[in-house]
Short mmCIF file of C-alpha atoms in Angstrom, two decimals:
data_model
loop_
_atom_site.label_atom_id
_atom_site.label_comp_id
_atom_site.label_asym_id
_atom_site.label_seq_id
_atom_site.Cartn_x
_atom_site.Cartn_y
_atom_site.Cartn_z
CA MET A 190 74.88 52.03 -74.04
CA LEU A 191 77.44 54.24 -73.74
CA ARG A 192 79.84 52.26 -75.55
CA ALA A 193 77.36 52.49 -78.56
CA ARG A 194 77.64 56.39 -78.70
CA GLY A 195 81.46 56.54 -78.66
CA TYR A 196 82.30 55.87 -75.15
CA GLN A 197 85.71 54.75 -74.71
CA GLY A 198 86.54 54.73 -71.05
CA SER A 199 85.92 52.06 -68.27
CA ALA A 200 83.03 51.54 -66.27
CA LEU A 201 84.89 52.48 -63.08
CA GLN A 202 85.16 56.57 -64.65
CA VAL A 203 81.06 56.04 -65.04
CA ARG A 204 80.20 54.91 -61.83
CA ARG A 205 82.27 57.87 -60.08
CA TYR A 206 80.72 60.16 -61.68
CA VAL A 207 77.45 59.23 -60.90
CA ALA A 208 78.14 59.58 -57.54
CA ARG A 209 79.26 62.85 -57.75
CA HIS A 210 76.24 63.79 -59.35
CA ARG A 211 73.26 61.50 -57.99
CA PRO A 212 71.09 63.33 -56.23
CA VAL A 213 70.83 62.67 -52.13
CA SER A 214 67.62 61.85 -51.04
CA SER A 215 66.90 62.39 -47.79
CA ALA A 216 65.86 59.53 -45.46
CA GLU A 217 62.20 59.44 -44.30
CA ALA A 218 61.55 59.96 -40.46
CA TYR A 219 59.09 58.16 -38.64
CA LEU A 220 57.26 58.83 -35.70
CA ARG A 221 57.31 56.50 -32.69
CA LEU A 222 54.41 54.83 -32.06
CA SER A 223 53.27 53.83 -28.65
CA THR A 224 50.09 51.89 -27.49
CA LEU A 225 48.37 51.49 -23.95
CA PRO A 226 48.03 47.79 -22.38
CA GLY A 227 45.12 46.12 -24.21
CA GLU A 228 44.67 48.37 -26.80
CA GLN A 229 46.20 46.64 -29.78
CA ALA A 230 47.61 43.43 -31.70
CA GLN A 231 49.16 43.12 -34.96
CA VAL A 232 48.71 40.02 -37.47
CA ASP A 233 50.80 38.68 -40.32
CA TRP A 234 51.70 35.74 -41.94
CA ALA A 235 55.31 34.24 -42.80
CA HIS A 236 56.20 31.81 -45.45
CA PHE A 237 58.62 29.14 -44.22
CA GLY A 238 59.00 26.85 -46.94
CA ARG A 239 57.28 23.73 -47.94
CA LEU A 240 56.04 20.57 -45.91
CA ARG A 241 55.88 16.90 -47.51
CA ILE A 242 52.87 14.73 -46.43
CA GLY A 243 53.00 11.19 -48.07
CA GLY A 244 53.21 11.91 -51.51
CA ALA A 245 51.91 15.52 -51.38
CA GLU A 246 53.59 19.02 -50.87
CA ARG A 247 51.68 21.70 -48.65
CA PRO A 248 52.82 25.02 -47.93
CA LEU A 249 55.02 25.60 -44.44
CA CYS A 250 53.00 29.10 -43.37
CA ALA A 251 53.30 30.58 -39.83
CA PHE A 252 50.40 33.16 -38.20
CA VAL A 253 51.92 35.36 -35.76
CA LEU A 254 49.91 37.73 -33.20
CA VAL A 255 52.04 40.20 -30.90
CA LEU A 256 50.52 42.19 -28.34
CA SER A 257 51.88 45.87 -28.94
CA TRP A 258 52.16 46.33 -25.29
CA SER A 259 53.72 43.84 -23.71
CA ARG A 260 54.92 41.70 -27.11
CA ALA A 261 53.47 39.10 -25.61
CA LEU A 262 52.95 36.89 -29.13
CA TYR A 263 51.37 33.89 -30.29
CA ALA A 264 52.05 31.88 -33.17
CA ARG A 265 51.27 28.75 -35.20
CA PHE A 266 51.95 26.54 -38.25
CA VAL A 267 49.67 25.54 -40.36
CA LEU A 268 49.48 24.11 -43.94
CA GLU A 269 47.09 26.79 -45.85
CA GLN A 270 46.51 30.60 -45.32
CA SER A 271 42.49 30.23 -46.36
CA LEU A 272 40.03 32.29 -44.67
CA GLU A 273 39.00 29.36 -42.51
CA SER A 274 42.35 28.43 -41.56
CA PHE A 275 43.10 32.59 -40.51
CA LEU A 276 40.35 32.63 -38.12
CA ARG A 277 40.61 29.71 -36.41
CA CYS A 278 44.44 30.91 -35.56
CA HIS A 279 42.79 34.16 -34.11
CA THR A 280 40.64 32.20 -31.55
CA LEU A 281 43.65 30.11 -30.74
CA ALA A 282 45.86 33.62 -30.05
CA PHE A 283 42.75 34.37 -27.84
CA GLN A 284 42.42 31.63 -25.70
CA ALA A 285 46.53 31.42 -25.46
CA LEU A 286 46.87 34.94 -24.68
CA GLY A 287 43.90 35.23 -22.37
CA GLY A 288 41.58 38.07 -23.87
CA VAL A 289 41.25 40.08 -27.12
CA PRO A 290 42.84 43.53 -27.61
CA ARG A 291 40.30 46.18 -28.54
CA SER A 292 41.86 46.78 -32.13
CA LEU A 293 44.15 44.28 -34.62
CA LEU A 294 46.18 45.83 -36.98
CA TYR A 295 46.75 43.95 -40.73
CA ASP A 296 48.26 44.11 -43.38
CA ASN A 297 46.15 44.40 -46.37
CA LEU A 298 45.36 40.74 -46.70
CA LYS A 299 42.49 39.33 -49.12
CA SER A 300 41.40 37.51 -46.19
CA VAL A 301 41.21 41.35 -44.49
CA VAL A 302 40.61 43.37 -47.11
CA LEU A 303 38.50 43.00 -50.55
CA GLU A 304 39.08 46.69 -51.90
CA ARG A 305 40.54 49.66 -51.07
CA VAL A 306 40.50 52.91 -52.50
CA GLY A 307 42.61 55.31 -50.41
CA ASP A 308 41.05 55.44 -47.27
CA HIS A 309 37.58 53.37 -48.32
CA ILE A 310 37.87 50.34 -47.18
CA ARG A 311 35.39 47.06 -47.85
CA PHE A 312 36.27 44.34 -45.19
CA HIS A 313 35.38 40.77 -45.73
CA PRO A 314 32.17 40.34 -44.76
CA LYS A 315 33.59 36.94 -42.96
CA LEU A 316 36.01 39.14 -40.97
CA LEU A 317 33.56 41.77 -39.95
CA GLU A 318 31.50 38.88 -38.53
CA PHE A 319 34.53 37.73 -37.00
CA ALA A 320 35.33 40.97 -35.41
CA GLY A 321 31.85 41.45 -33.73
CA HIS A 322 31.78 37.98 -32.62
CA TYR A 323 35.21 39.29 -30.37
CA HIS A 324 34.35 42.54 -30.18
CA PHE A 325 37.75 44.15 -31.68
CA ALA A 326 37.73 46.63 -34.59
CA PRO A 327 39.64 45.52 -37.56
CA LYS A 328 42.57 48.34 -39.01
CA PRO A 329 44.36 48.15 -42.24
CA CYS A 330 47.26 49.74 -42.13
CA ALA A 331 48.64 51.93 -45.38
CA PRO A 332 49.82 50.34 -48.19
CA TYR A 333 53.43 49.73 -48.56
CA ARG A 334 54.19 50.91 -45.26
CA GLY A 335 55.65 48.21 -43.56
CA ASN A 336 56.80 50.23 -40.52
CA GLU A 337 53.34 50.66 -39.37
CA LYS A 338 53.10 47.48 -38.80
CA GLY A 339 57.29 46.97 -37.44
CA LYS A 340 56.06 45.05 -33.92
CA VAL A 341 54.89 41.92 -35.66
CA GLU A 342 57.55 41.84 -38.46
CA ARG A 343 60.53 42.06 -36.28
CA SER A 344 58.68 39.28 -34.05
CA ILE A 345 58.37 37.04 -38.01
CA HIS A 346 62.21 38.17 -37.86
CA TYR A 347 62.94 36.62 -34.74
CA LEU A 348 60.85 33.38 -34.81
CA ARG A 349 62.53 32.86 -38.20
CA HIS A 350 66.11 33.11 -36.50
CA SER A 351 65.96 32.34 -33.12
CA PHE A 352 62.92 29.57 -33.89
CA PHE A 353 62.53 27.60 -37.34
CA ALA A 354 66.59 28.25 -38.26
CA ALA A 355 68.46 24.62 -37.98
CA ARG A 356 65.32 23.20 -36.55
CA THR A 357 64.30 19.37 -37.13
CA TYR A 358 60.69 17.98 -36.64
CA SER A 359 58.74 14.92 -37.66
CA SER A 360 55.20 16.69 -38.15
CA LEU A 361 53.03 19.72 -38.31
CA ASP A 362 51.87 18.85 -34.88
CA ASP A 363 55.63 18.86 -33.40
CA LEU A 364 56.39 21.56 -34.73
CA ASN A 365 53.71 23.70 -33.35
CA SER A 366 54.32 21.45 -30.20
CA GLN A 367 57.94 22.60 -29.85
CA LEU A 368 56.99 25.95 -30.91
CA SER A 369 54.82 26.85 -27.76
CA ARG A 370 57.68 25.95 -25.69
CA TRP A 371 59.92 28.39 -27.64
CA ILE A 372 57.25 31.03 -26.58
CA GLU A 373 56.87 30.09 -23.19
CA ASP A 374 60.16 29.37 -22.23
CA THR A 375 62.52 31.77 -24.97
CA ALA A 376 59.97 34.57 -26.59
CA HIS A 377 57.94 35.40 -23.47
CA ALA A 378 61.09 35.10 -21.09
CA ARG A 379 63.09 37.90 -23.05
CA PRO A 380 63.37 41.38 -21.68
CA LEU A 381 60.48 44.03 -22.60
CA PRO A 382 62.13 46.28 -25.08
CA GLN A 383 60.64 49.58 -23.86
CA ASP A 384 61.73 48.51 -20.44
CA THR A 385 64.67 45.85 -19.96
CA SER A 386 64.14 45.46 -16.43
CA ARG A 387 61.11 43.41 -17.03
CA ARG A 388 60.13 40.68 -18.66
CA VAL A 389 57.52 39.90 -21.71
CA HIS A 390 55.73 37.26 -19.14
CA GLN A 391 55.61 39.90 -16.43
CA ALA A 392 53.99 42.14 -18.87
CA LEU A 393 51.77 40.27 -20.08
CA GLU A 394 50.04 39.39 -16.70
CA GLU A 395 50.11 42.85 -16.44
CA GLU A 396 47.85 43.82 -19.92
CA ARG A 397 45.84 40.60 -19.18
CA PRO A 398 43.32 41.80 -17.09
CA ARG A 399 43.32 44.83 -19.80
CA LEU A 400 42.25 42.77 -22.65
CA LEU A 401 38.85 42.20 -23.08
CA PRO A 402 36.86 38.95 -22.41
CA LEU A 403 36.38 35.81 -24.39
CA PRO A 404 33.04 34.97 -25.46
CA GLY A 405 30.68 32.57 -23.82
CA ASN A 406 31.01 30.30 -27.18
CA ALA A 407 33.94 30.11 -29.45
CA PHE A 408 33.38 31.46 -33.48
CA SER A 409 32.82 28.85 -35.95
CA CYS A 410 35.55 28.61 -38.61
CA ASP A 411 34.95 25.12 -40.20
CA VAL A 412 35.17 25.32 -43.79
CA VAL A 413 31.28 25.38 -44.94
CA ARG A 414 30.80 23.64 -48.59
CA THR A 415 27.57 22.17 -50.27
CA LEU A 416 28.28 19.25 -52.62
CA HIS A 417 27.57 16.32 -53.81
CA SER A 418 29.27 13.19 -55.13
CA GLY A 419 28.86 11.65 -58.66
CA LYS A 420 28.09 7.71 -59.49
CA THR A 421 30.44 6.53 -56.72
CA PRO A 422 29.73 7.04 -53.05
CA TYR A 423 32.41 10.01 -52.61
CA VAL A 424 33.31 13.48 -52.44
CA ARG A 425 35.76 15.16 -53.17
CA PHE A 426 37.68 17.79 -51.07
CA ASP A 427 41.14 19.09 -51.00
CA GLY A 428 42.27 16.75 -53.15
CA ASN A 429 41.09 13.82 -51.27
CA ASP A 430 37.87 11.40 -51.58
CA TYR A 431 35.68 10.72 -48.49
CA SER A 432 33.16 7.61 -48.81
CA ILE A 433 29.58 8.77 -47.88
CA PRO A 434 26.79 6.16 -47.99
CA HIS A 435 25.25 4.65 -51.00
CA THR A 436 22.11 5.72 -50.69
CA LEU A 437 22.94 9.53 -51.00
CA VAL A 438 25.03 8.94 -54.30
CA THR A 439 24.50 12.14 -55.91
CA LYS A 440 22.42 13.97 -53.91
CA PRO A 441 23.30 17.48 -52.21
CA LEU A 442 25.26 17.37 -49.20
CA THR A 443 26.92 20.04 -46.57
CA LEU A 444 30.55 19.34 -45.62
CA VAL A 445 31.74 20.92 -42.47
CA ALA A 446 35.81 20.97 -42.51
CA SER A 447 38.06 21.77 -39.67
CA ASP A 448 42.26 21.36 -39.61
CA SER A 449 41.32 17.52 -38.39
CA LEU A 450 37.92 16.39 -38.67
CA VAL A 451 35.35 16.20 -42.38
CA ARG A 452 31.91 15.76 -41.56
CA LEU A 453 29.09 15.59 -43.87
CA LEU A 454 25.56 16.52 -43.48
CA ASP A 455 22.48 15.81 -45.28
CA GLY A 456 20.63 19.05 -44.00
CA THR A 457 20.85 18.68 -40.10
CA ARG A 458 21.72 15.17 -39.68
CA GLU A 459 25.51 13.68 -39.68
CA VAL A 460 26.01 10.85 -42.41
CA ALA A 461 30.05 10.51 -42.31
CA ARG A 462 32.94 11.69 -40.47
CA HIS A 463 36.26 11.47 -41.63
CA THR A 464 39.82 12.19 -39.74
CA ARG A 465 41.01 15.01 -42.68
CA CYS A 466 43.88 13.80 -44.58
CA TRP A 467 46.75 16.80 -45.53
CA ASP A 468 47.96 14.48 -48.53
CA LYS A 469 46.50 14.16 -51.83
CA GLY A 470 44.97 11.65 -53.85
CA LYS A 471 44.02 9.39 -51.45
CA THR A 472 40.69 7.60 -50.70
CA LEU A 473 39.39 7.86 -46.84
CA GLU A 474 36.42 5.09 -46.33
CA CYS A 475 34.06 3.98 -43.61
CA GLU A 476 34.04 0.41 -43.39
CA GLU A 477 29.80 1.00 -42.44
CA HIS A 478 29.69 2.25 -45.85
CA LEU A 479 31.63 -0.35 -47.82
CA ALA A 480 29.35 -3.06 -46.01
CA ALA A 481 26.01 -1.58 -46.60
CA LEU A 482 27.14 -0.85 -50.60
CA ALA A 483 28.27 -4.77 -50.74
CA ALA A 484 24.93 -6.04 -49.44
CA HIS A 485 23.36 -4.01 -51.65
CA LYS A 486 24.90 -4.70 -54.47
CA ARG A 487 24.94 -8.57 -53.65
CA HIS A 488 20.72 -8.42 -53.64
CA ALA A 489 20.87 -6.37 -57.30
CA HIS A 490 23.31 -8.67 -58.48
CA GLU A 491 21.34 -11.84 -57.44
CA LEU A 492 18.21 -10.32 -59.30
CA ARG A 493 20.80 -9.32 -62.21
CA GLY A 494 22.17 -12.54 -62.12
CA ARG A 495 18.87 -14.39 -62.54
CA ASP A 496 18.03 -12.15 -65.83
CA ARG A 497 21.46 -13.24 -67.22
CA LEU A 498 21.11 -16.59 -66.48
CA ARG A 499 17.73 -16.83 -68.12
CA GLN A 500 18.97 -14.90 -71.37
CA SER A 501 21.95 -17.83 -71.73
CA CYS A 502 20.46 -20.37 -71.12
CA PRO A 503 16.20 -21.39 -72.31
CA SER A 504 16.02 -23.83 -69.51
CA ALA A 505 17.12 -21.41 -66.56
CA ASP A 506 13.36 -20.27 -66.27
CA ALA A 507 12.00 -23.39 -65.48
CA PHE A 508 15.04 -24.65 -63.58
CA ILE A 509 14.88 -21.60 -61.27
CA ALA A 510 11.32 -22.02 -60.36
CA ALA A 511 12.09 -25.76 -59.59
CA LEU A 512 14.16 -24.15 -57.15
CA ALA A 513 11.41 -21.64 -56.29
CA SER A 514 9.00 -24.94 -55.44
CA ARG A 515 11.31 -26.73 -53.27
CA ASN A 516 11.58 -23.32 -51.31
CA ALA A 517 15.81 -23.72 -52.08
CA HIS A 518 17.72 -21.11 -51.56
CA LEU A 519 17.49 -18.77 -54.87
CA ALA A 520 20.68 -16.31 -54.30
CA GLY A 521 23.18 -19.36 -53.27
CA HIS A 522 22.06 -21.51 -56.35
CA THR A 523 21.86 -18.53 -58.39
CA SER A 524 25.15 -17.62 -57.80
CA ARG A 525 26.78 -20.68 -58.18
CA LEU A 526 25.14 -21.24 -61.70
CA LEU A 527 26.33 -17.91 -62.45
CA LYS A 528 30.10 -19.18 -61.57
CA LEU A 529 29.87 -22.56 -63.84
CA LEU A 530 28.14 -20.26 -66.37
CA ASP A 531 31.49 -18.16 -66.40
CA ALA A 532 33.57 -21.29 -65.90
CA HIS A 533 31.99 -23.55 -69.08
CA GLY A 534 29.90 -21.53 -70.92
CA PRO A 535 26.22 -21.05 -72.19
CA GLU A 536 26.05 -24.42 -74.54
CA ALA A 537 27.47 -26.72 -72.13
CA LEU A 538 25.23 -25.35 -68.97
CA GLU A 539 22.15 -24.85 -71.44
CA SER A 540 22.92 -29.11 -71.92
CA ALA A 541 23.60 -29.76 -67.98
CA LEU A 542 20.24 -27.63 -67.38
CA SER A 543 18.04 -29.58 -69.66
CA THR A 544 19.45 -32.88 -68.50
CA ALA A 545 19.24 -32.34 -64.82
CA LEU A 546 15.41 -30.89 -65.09
CA SER A 547 15.00 -34.31 -66.77
CA ARG A 548 16.66 -36.25 -64.00
CA GLY A 549 14.23 -34.38 -61.59
CA ALA A 550 18.00 -33.40 -60.06
CA ILE A 551 16.95 -29.53 -59.17
CA GLY A 552 20.36 -28.14 -57.61
CA ALA A 553 23.39 -26.35 -58.64
CA GLU A 554 25.51 -29.24 -57.31
CA SER A 555 23.93 -31.93 -59.72
CA VAL A 556 24.23 -29.53 -62.44
CA ALA A 557 27.94 -29.23 -61.71
CA HIS A 558 28.43 -32.59 -61.41
CA LEU A 559 27.23 -33.24 -64.79
CA LEU A 560 29.08 -30.79 -66.08
CA GLU A 561 32.43 -32.21 -64.80
CA HIS A 562 31.57 -35.35 -66.11
CA SER A 563 30.68 -34.21 -69.68
CA ARG A 564 34.46 -33.10 -69.20
CA ARG A 565 36.37 -35.71 -68.15
CA GLN A 566 34.05 -37.66 -71.21
CA GLN A 567 36.02 -35.36 -73.31
CA HIS A 568 39.11 -35.69 -71.88
CA LEU A 569 38.82 -31.83 -71.18
CA PRO A 570 41.18 -30.18 -67.88
CA PRO A 571 39.66 -29.56 -64.86
CA VAL A 572 38.29 -25.58 -64.14
CA LEU A 573 40.39 -24.10 -62.09
CA SER A 574 38.78 -21.53 -59.82
CA VAL A 575 39.77 -18.23 -59.35
CA SER A 576 41.27 -17.07 -55.58
CA LEU A 577 39.65 -12.97 -54.94
CA PRO A 578 40.76 -11.15 -51.97
CA ASP A 579 37.63 -10.37 -49.50
CA ASP A 580 37.48 -6.85 -50.88
CA PRO A 581 33.91 -6.70 -51.61
CA ARG A 582 34.26 -4.23 -54.18
CA VAL A 583 36.31 -6.75 -56.26
CA ARG A 584 34.19 -9.93 -55.41
CA SER A 585 31.36 -7.51 -57.08
CA ALA A 586 32.55 -6.75 -59.83
CA ARG A 587 31.52 -8.28 -63.11
CA VAL A 588 34.19 -9.76 -65.66
CA GLN A 589 32.89 -10.81 -69.33
CA PRO A 590 34.90 -13.86 -70.08
CA HIS A 591 36.02 -14.08 -73.83
CA SER A 592 37.04 -17.12 -75.53
CA LEU A 593 41.08 -18.11 -75.77
CA SER A 594 40.69 -20.30 -79.25
CA ASP A 595 43.18 -18.27 -80.69
CA TYR A 596 46.01 -18.83 -78.20
CA ASP A 597 44.74 -22.89 -78.97
CA ALA A 598 45.28 -21.79 -82.47
CA LEU A 599 48.86 -20.83 -81.29
CA LEU A 600 49.89 -23.71 -79.41
CA ARG A 601 48.33 -26.17 -82.17
CA LYS A 602 50.82 -24.23 -85.15
CA ASP A 603 53.69 -24.22 -83.18
CA SER A 604 53.57 -27.99 -82.01
CA PRO A 605 55.43 -30.61 -84.53
#
């Protein structure tokens, strides 16, 4: 801009001039804040990059809670910053420290503050319910005043450079296990900042009797959602599909999820339980659900199979009636006749059924023998069976066969 206005000098001269004439701002002074034992703790989140689990990348976050007087801390790595995860980490911190401080100082997190106008604050109702259960007072610090929670900010810096830097780990559980040992052996063994003659763990033992006692039961921090499946017996949660009984398809269910378990409830009755998957795009199935669906589908296929035989072959109705009069196993004969229908076609099967009825040879084996005899007389190749896996979803699938005469015509055209 200066050159456009005709300035011919160097940038160095401009910097020197600005340095001489820039107004000098006075450094802001801060009060030293001191607290009593058991009076306050400071809480915050910290980001530590991302963690790959299978084919998914999850954010790696650390929950950090520091007792303001003893500087004892609790930290835990998690894969989400949801409200449920936030409250769950509070519960674990209270248990690890042996009590609850009377107030907790927060940044203006959305999990804590829904709306703020000056000193007028609307807290998240779930956090207020949690605070009432443990009898502490939530206190957000002033906006853009990170110095008010400097103890937790310094603890995060300490955690980031003393523990996490260059550390190797195999999983989230391994990382948290190493973190617990580091807190016990290193963080709590360091000198107390305000009294270097004592250690942090000694100050914690002195502060612990002054913390509020834990309630008789822990606060429920599970994710609770109402959802329903589509036409398939699966419900989707956090990018993964979890199986449910096929009788509950499209019905509203209640999902209750912790950081390790996913439960599905029909009213108050638990209908499914799965280990929570932190990967994405996975399908978690219960063998009982698949077995019940397969048994149900086999019965349905049996009824639909009889209708298909009747529609394809006029003699099928009389043949099935003859099987029933002999107390034959209809499901087995129907399944075999359907396989013959797929392999030989409706015209050949109708001819074999008519011949079998006229001879009194009532049975799927007799029909199969007549079909094979007819193919040998016509000098046709034998029908080869297709081997399928044991998965009931594959075995119960119905595929409509198509004519291959177009390919046969191509072969005849190329032959000499």
